[in-house]
Tab-separated table of C-alpha atoms in Angstrom:
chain	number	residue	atom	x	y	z
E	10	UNK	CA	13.323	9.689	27.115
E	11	UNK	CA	14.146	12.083	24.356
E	12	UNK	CA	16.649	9.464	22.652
E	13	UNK	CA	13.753	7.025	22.547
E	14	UNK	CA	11.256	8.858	20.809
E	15	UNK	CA	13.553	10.104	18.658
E	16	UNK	CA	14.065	6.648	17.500
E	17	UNK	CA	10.506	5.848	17.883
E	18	UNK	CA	9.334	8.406	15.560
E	19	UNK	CA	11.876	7.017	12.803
E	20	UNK	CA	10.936	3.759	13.550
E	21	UNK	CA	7.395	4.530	12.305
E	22	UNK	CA	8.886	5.399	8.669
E	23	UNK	CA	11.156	2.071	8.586
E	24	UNK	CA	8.751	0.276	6.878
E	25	UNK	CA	7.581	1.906	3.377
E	26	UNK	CA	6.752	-1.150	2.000
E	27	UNK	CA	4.012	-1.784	4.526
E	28	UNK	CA	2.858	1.722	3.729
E	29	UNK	CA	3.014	1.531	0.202
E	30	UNK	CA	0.780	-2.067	-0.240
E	31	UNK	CA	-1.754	-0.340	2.089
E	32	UNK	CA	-1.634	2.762	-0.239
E	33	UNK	CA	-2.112	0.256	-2.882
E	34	UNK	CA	-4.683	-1.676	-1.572
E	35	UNK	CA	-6.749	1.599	-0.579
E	36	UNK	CA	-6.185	2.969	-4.572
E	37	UNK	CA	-7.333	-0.572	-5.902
E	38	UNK	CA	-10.876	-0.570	-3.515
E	39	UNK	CA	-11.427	3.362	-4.391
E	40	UNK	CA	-11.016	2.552	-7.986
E	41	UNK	CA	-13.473	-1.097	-7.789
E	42	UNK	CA	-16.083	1.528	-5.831
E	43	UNK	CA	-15.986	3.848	-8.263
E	44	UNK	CA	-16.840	2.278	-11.508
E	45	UNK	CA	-20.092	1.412	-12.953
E	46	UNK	CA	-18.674	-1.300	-15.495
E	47	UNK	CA	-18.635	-4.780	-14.015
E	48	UNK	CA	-15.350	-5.915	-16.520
E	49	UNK	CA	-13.626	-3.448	-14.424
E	50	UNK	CA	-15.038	-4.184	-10.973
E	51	UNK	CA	-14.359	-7.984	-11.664
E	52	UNK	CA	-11.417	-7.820	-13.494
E	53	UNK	CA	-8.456	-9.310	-11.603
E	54	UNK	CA	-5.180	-7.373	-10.467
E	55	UNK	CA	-1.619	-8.792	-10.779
E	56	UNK	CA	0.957	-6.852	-8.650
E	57	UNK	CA	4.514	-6.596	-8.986
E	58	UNK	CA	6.436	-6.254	-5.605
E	59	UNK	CA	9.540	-4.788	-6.363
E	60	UNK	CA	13.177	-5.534	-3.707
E	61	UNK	CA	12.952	-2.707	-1.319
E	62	UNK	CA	8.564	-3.101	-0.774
E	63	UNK	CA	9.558	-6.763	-0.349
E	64	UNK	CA	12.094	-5.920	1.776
E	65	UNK	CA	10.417	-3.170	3.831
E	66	UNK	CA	7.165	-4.631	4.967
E	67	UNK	CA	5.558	-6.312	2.168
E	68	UNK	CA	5.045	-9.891	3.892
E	69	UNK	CA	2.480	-12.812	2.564
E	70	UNK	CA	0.322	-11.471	5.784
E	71	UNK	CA	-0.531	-8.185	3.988
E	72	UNK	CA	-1.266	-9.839	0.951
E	73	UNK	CA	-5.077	-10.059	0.305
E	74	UNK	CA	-6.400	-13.936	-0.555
E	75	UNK	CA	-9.977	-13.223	-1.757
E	76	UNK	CA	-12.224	-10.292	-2.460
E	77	UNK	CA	-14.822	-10.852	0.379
E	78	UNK	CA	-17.416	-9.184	-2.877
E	79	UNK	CA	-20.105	-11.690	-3.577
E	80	UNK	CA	-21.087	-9.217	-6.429
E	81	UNK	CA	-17.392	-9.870	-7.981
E	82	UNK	CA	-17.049	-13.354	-7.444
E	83	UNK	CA	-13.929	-13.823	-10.052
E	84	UNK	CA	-12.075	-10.969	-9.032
E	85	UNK	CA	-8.589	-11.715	-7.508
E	86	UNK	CA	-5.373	-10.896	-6.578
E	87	UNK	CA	-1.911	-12.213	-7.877
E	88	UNK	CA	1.286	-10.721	-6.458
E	89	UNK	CA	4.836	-11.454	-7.889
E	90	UNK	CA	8.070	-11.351	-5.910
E	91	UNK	CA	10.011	-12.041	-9.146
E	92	UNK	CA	12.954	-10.585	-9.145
E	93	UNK	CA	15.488	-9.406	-11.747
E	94	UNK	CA	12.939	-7.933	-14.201
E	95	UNK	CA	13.718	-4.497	-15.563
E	96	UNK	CA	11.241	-1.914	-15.537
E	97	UNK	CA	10.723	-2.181	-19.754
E	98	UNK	CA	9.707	-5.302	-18.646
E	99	UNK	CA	7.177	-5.240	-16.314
E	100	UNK	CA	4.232	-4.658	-18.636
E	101	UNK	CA	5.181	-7.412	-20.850
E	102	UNK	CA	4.405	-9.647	-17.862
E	103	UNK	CA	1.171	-8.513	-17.220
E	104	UNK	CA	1.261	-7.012	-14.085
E	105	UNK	CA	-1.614	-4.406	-13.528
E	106	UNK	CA	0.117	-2.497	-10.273
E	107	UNK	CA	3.593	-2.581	-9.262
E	108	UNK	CA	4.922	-1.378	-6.068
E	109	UNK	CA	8.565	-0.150	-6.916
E	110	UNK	CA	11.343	1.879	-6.079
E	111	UNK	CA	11.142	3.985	-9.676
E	112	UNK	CA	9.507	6.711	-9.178
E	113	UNK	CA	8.730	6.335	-13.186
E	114	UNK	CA	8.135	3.094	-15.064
E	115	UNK	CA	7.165	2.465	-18.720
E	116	UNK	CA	4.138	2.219	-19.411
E	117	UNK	CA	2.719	2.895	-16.024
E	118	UNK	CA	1.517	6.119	-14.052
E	119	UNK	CA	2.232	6.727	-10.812
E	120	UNK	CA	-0.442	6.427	-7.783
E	121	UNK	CA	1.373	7.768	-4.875
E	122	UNK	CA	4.456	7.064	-2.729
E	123	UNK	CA	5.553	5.916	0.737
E	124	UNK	CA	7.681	7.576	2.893
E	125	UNK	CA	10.919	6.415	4.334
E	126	UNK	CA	13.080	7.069	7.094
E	127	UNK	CA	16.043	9.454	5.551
E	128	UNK	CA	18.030	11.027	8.656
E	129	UNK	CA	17.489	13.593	11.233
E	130	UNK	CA	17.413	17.680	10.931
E	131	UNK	CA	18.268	20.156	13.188
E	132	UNK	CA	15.654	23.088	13.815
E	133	UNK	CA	16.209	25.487	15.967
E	134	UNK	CA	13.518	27.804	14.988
E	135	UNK	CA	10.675	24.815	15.940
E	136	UNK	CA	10.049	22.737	19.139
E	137	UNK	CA	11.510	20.022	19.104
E	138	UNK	CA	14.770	20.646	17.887
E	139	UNK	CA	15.444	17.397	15.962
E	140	UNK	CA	13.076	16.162	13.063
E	141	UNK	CA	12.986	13.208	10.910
E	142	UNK	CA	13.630	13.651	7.620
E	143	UNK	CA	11.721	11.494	5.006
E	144	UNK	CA	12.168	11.084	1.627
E	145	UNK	CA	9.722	8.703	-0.948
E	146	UNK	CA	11.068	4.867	-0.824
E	147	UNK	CA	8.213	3.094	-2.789
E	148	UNK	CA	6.129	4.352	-5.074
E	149	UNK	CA	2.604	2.742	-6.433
E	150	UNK	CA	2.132	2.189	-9.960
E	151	UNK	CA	-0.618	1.349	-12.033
E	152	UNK	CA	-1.007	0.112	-15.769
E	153	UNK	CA	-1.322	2.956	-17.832
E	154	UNK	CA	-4.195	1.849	-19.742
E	155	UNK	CA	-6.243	0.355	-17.125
Protein backbone atom coordinates (compact mmCIF):
# COMPACT_ATOMS: atom_id res chain seq x y z
CA UNK A 1 0.00 0.00 0.00
CA UNK A 2 2.85 2.30 0.81
CA UNK A 3 4.65 1.49 -2.67
CA UNK A 4 1.47 2.59 -4.39
CA UNK A 5 0.97 5.86 -3.08
CA UNK A 6 4.28 6.53 -3.28
CA UNK A 7 3.92 6.23 -6.93
CA UNK A 8 0.59 7.76 -6.88
CA UNK A 9 1.70 10.91 -5.40
CA UNK A 10 4.49 11.22 -8.24
CA UNK A 11 2.16 10.33 -10.65
CA UNK A 12 0.20 13.53 -9.90
CA UNK A 13 3.41 15.72 -10.94
CA UNK A 14 4.01 13.60 -14.31
CA UNK A 15 2.21 15.84 -16.23
CA UNK A 16 3.52 19.65 -16.08
CA UNK A 17 2.34 20.39 -19.24
CA UNK A 18 -1.27 19.84 -18.25
CA UNK A 19 -0.50 22.05 -15.28
CA UNK A 20 1.19 24.64 -16.99
CA UNK A 21 -1.75 25.32 -19.99
CA UNK A 22 -4.21 25.42 -17.03
CA UNK A 23 -1.86 27.98 -15.29
CA UNK A 24 -1.95 29.64 -18.57
CA UNK A 25 -5.35 29.59 -19.28
CA UNK A 26 -6.23 30.87 -15.60
CA UNK A 27 -3.40 34.00 -16.18
CA UNK A 28 -5.04 34.76 -19.70
CA UNK A 29 -8.99 34.95 -18.08
CA UNK A 30 -7.54 36.98 -14.87
CA UNK A 31 -5.84 39.32 -17.19
CA UNK A 32 -9.28 39.62 -19.93
CA UNK A 33 -11.29 40.29 -16.32
CA UNK A 34 -9.20 42.73 -15.31
CA UNK A 35 -8.97 45.32 -17.95
CA UNK A 36 -11.22 48.08 -18.78
CA UNK A 37 -9.93 48.52 -22.52
CA UNK A 38 -11.90 46.44 -24.98
CA UNK A 39 -8.53 46.20 -27.62
CA UNK A 40 -7.20 44.23 -24.83
CA UNK A 41 -10.21 42.17 -23.77
CA UNK A 42 -10.78 41.32 -27.55
CA UNK A 43 -7.51 41.09 -28.69
CA UNK A 44 -6.58 37.53 -29.71
CA UNK A 45 -3.76 35.28 -28.06
CA UNK A 46 -1.30 33.10 -30.06
CA UNK A 47 0.51 30.48 -27.86
CA UNK A 48 3.61 28.76 -28.39
CA UNK A 49 3.70 25.13 -26.96
CA UNK A 50 7.09 24.32 -26.51
CA UNK A 51 8.48 19.97 -26.66
CA UNK A 52 8.26 19.00 -23.09
CA UNK A 53 4.34 20.99 -22.46
CA UNK A 54 3.56 19.13 -25.70
CA UNK A 55 4.92 16.24 -24.48
CA UNK A 56 3.66 16.34 -20.87
CA UNK A 57 -0.03 16.94 -21.13
CA UNK A 58 -0.64 19.59 -23.55
CA UNK A 59 -3.21 17.61 -25.90
CA UNK A 60 -5.75 19.35 -28.62
CA UNK A 61 -8.47 18.44 -25.69
CA UNK A 62 -7.07 21.19 -23.39
CA UNK A 63 -6.87 23.53 -26.04
CA UNK A 64 -9.70 26.16 -25.86
CA UNK A 65 -11.83 26.57 -29.44
CA UNK A 66 -13.86 29.74 -28.71
CA UNK A 67 -14.23 32.35 -26.03
CA UNK A 68 -17.84 31.50 -24.87
CA UNK A 69 -17.77 35.95 -24.34
CA UNK A 70 -20.54 37.38 -26.41
CA UNK A 71 -19.07 40.80 -25.26
CA UNK A 72 -15.64 39.71 -27.13
CA UNK A 73 -16.93 38.18 -30.06
CA UNK A 74 -13.39 38.29 -32.12
CA UNK A 75 -11.30 37.18 -29.46
CA UNK A 76 -9.50 33.80 -30.07
CA UNK A 77 -7.05 31.45 -29.49
CA UNK A 78 -4.17 30.12 -31.81
CA UNK A 79 -1.71 27.57 -30.42
CA UNK A 80 1.52 26.45 -32.28
CA UNK A 81 3.23 23.09 -31.90
CA UNK A 82 6.03 24.30 -34.22
CA UNK A 83 8.93 22.99 -33.43
CA UNK A 84 12.62 23.86 -33.93
CA UNK A 85 12.27 27.61 -33.23
CA UNK A 86 14.83 29.12 -30.90
CA UNK A 87 13.81 31.21 -28.17
CA UNK A 88 15.25 34.70 -30.12
CA UNK A 89 12.75 33.61 -32.25
CA UNK A 90 9.66 33.27 -30.77
CA UNK A 91 8.60 36.91 -30.74
CA UNK A 92 9.35 37.36 -34.29
CA UNK A 93 6.50 34.90 -34.87
CA UNK A 94 4.04 36.56 -33.04
CA UNK A 95 3.22 34.48 -30.38
CA UNK A 96 1.64 36.38 -27.34
CA UNK A 97 2.23 33.37 -24.55
CA UNK A 98 4.51 30.56 -24.78
CA UNK A 99 4.54 27.64 -22.57
CA UNK A 100 8.32 26.53 -22.47
CA UNK A 101 10.92 24.81 -20.78
CA UNK A 102 13.23 28.27 -20.41
CA UNK A 103 12.71 29.54 -17.50
CA UNK A 104 13.82 33.00 -19.41
CA UNK A 105 12.99 33.94 -22.99
CA UNK A 106 13.68 37.17 -24.95
CA UNK A 107 11.48 39.38 -24.95
CA UNK A 108 9.03 37.74 -22.66
CA UNK A 109 8.36 37.75 -18.75
CA UNK A 110 7.66 34.99 -16.95
CA UNK A 111 3.99 34.10 -15.46
CA UNK A 112 4.60 31.16 -13.34
CA UNK A 113 5.80 27.54 -13.57
CA UNK A 114 4.63 23.92 -13.30
CA UNK A 115 5.96 21.46 -11.26
CA UNK A 116 7.44 18.18 -12.23
CA UNK A 117 8.14 14.97 -10.84
CA UNK A 118 12.13 15.09 -9.88
CA UNK A 119 12.87 11.96 -7.50
CA UNK A 120 12.20 10.94 -4.03
CA UNK A 121 13.82 12.30 -0.51
CA UNK A 122 14.39 10.70 2.50
CA UNK A 123 13.11 12.49 5.82
CA UNK A 124 13.46 11.13 8.77
CA UNK A 125 12.64 14.05 10.87
CA UNK A 126 8.79 14.16 9.11
CA UNK A 127 6.02 11.49 8.74
CA UNK A 128 6.18 9.97 6.06
CA UNK A 129 9.59 9.20 5.54
CA UNK A 130 9.80 9.45 1.72
CA UNK A 131 8.79 12.74 -0.21
CA UNK A 132 8.60 13.68 -3.74
CA UNK A 133 10.81 15.98 -4.86
CA UNK A 134 9.69 18.53 -7.57
CA UNK A 135 11.47 20.79 -9.45
CA UNK A 136 9.81 23.56 -12.25
CA UNK A 137 9.38 21.68 -15.83
CA UNK A 138 7.34 24.38 -17.76
CA UNK A 139 7.21 27.68 -17.27
CA UNK A 140 4.41 30.34 -18.68
CA UNK A 141 5.47 33.20 -20.60
CA UNK A 142 3.91 36.16 -21.76
CA UNK A 143 4.87 38.96 -24.39
CA UNK A 144 6.66 41.48 -22.69
CA UNK A 145 4.83 44.32 -24.00
CA UNK A 146 1.41 43.08 -23.86
Amino acid sequence: AAFFALHLAASRVNYPGAAAIAQLHAHIDETRRSTTLNAARDASVRIHVGNLAAMSGVTRYSFRRGNGDAAAPHFKYEYSKEEGLLDDELAQKGFTHLLSESESVPGYVKVSAAQAFDGYQLDLKRLPFIHVRTRDAVYVHRLLHE
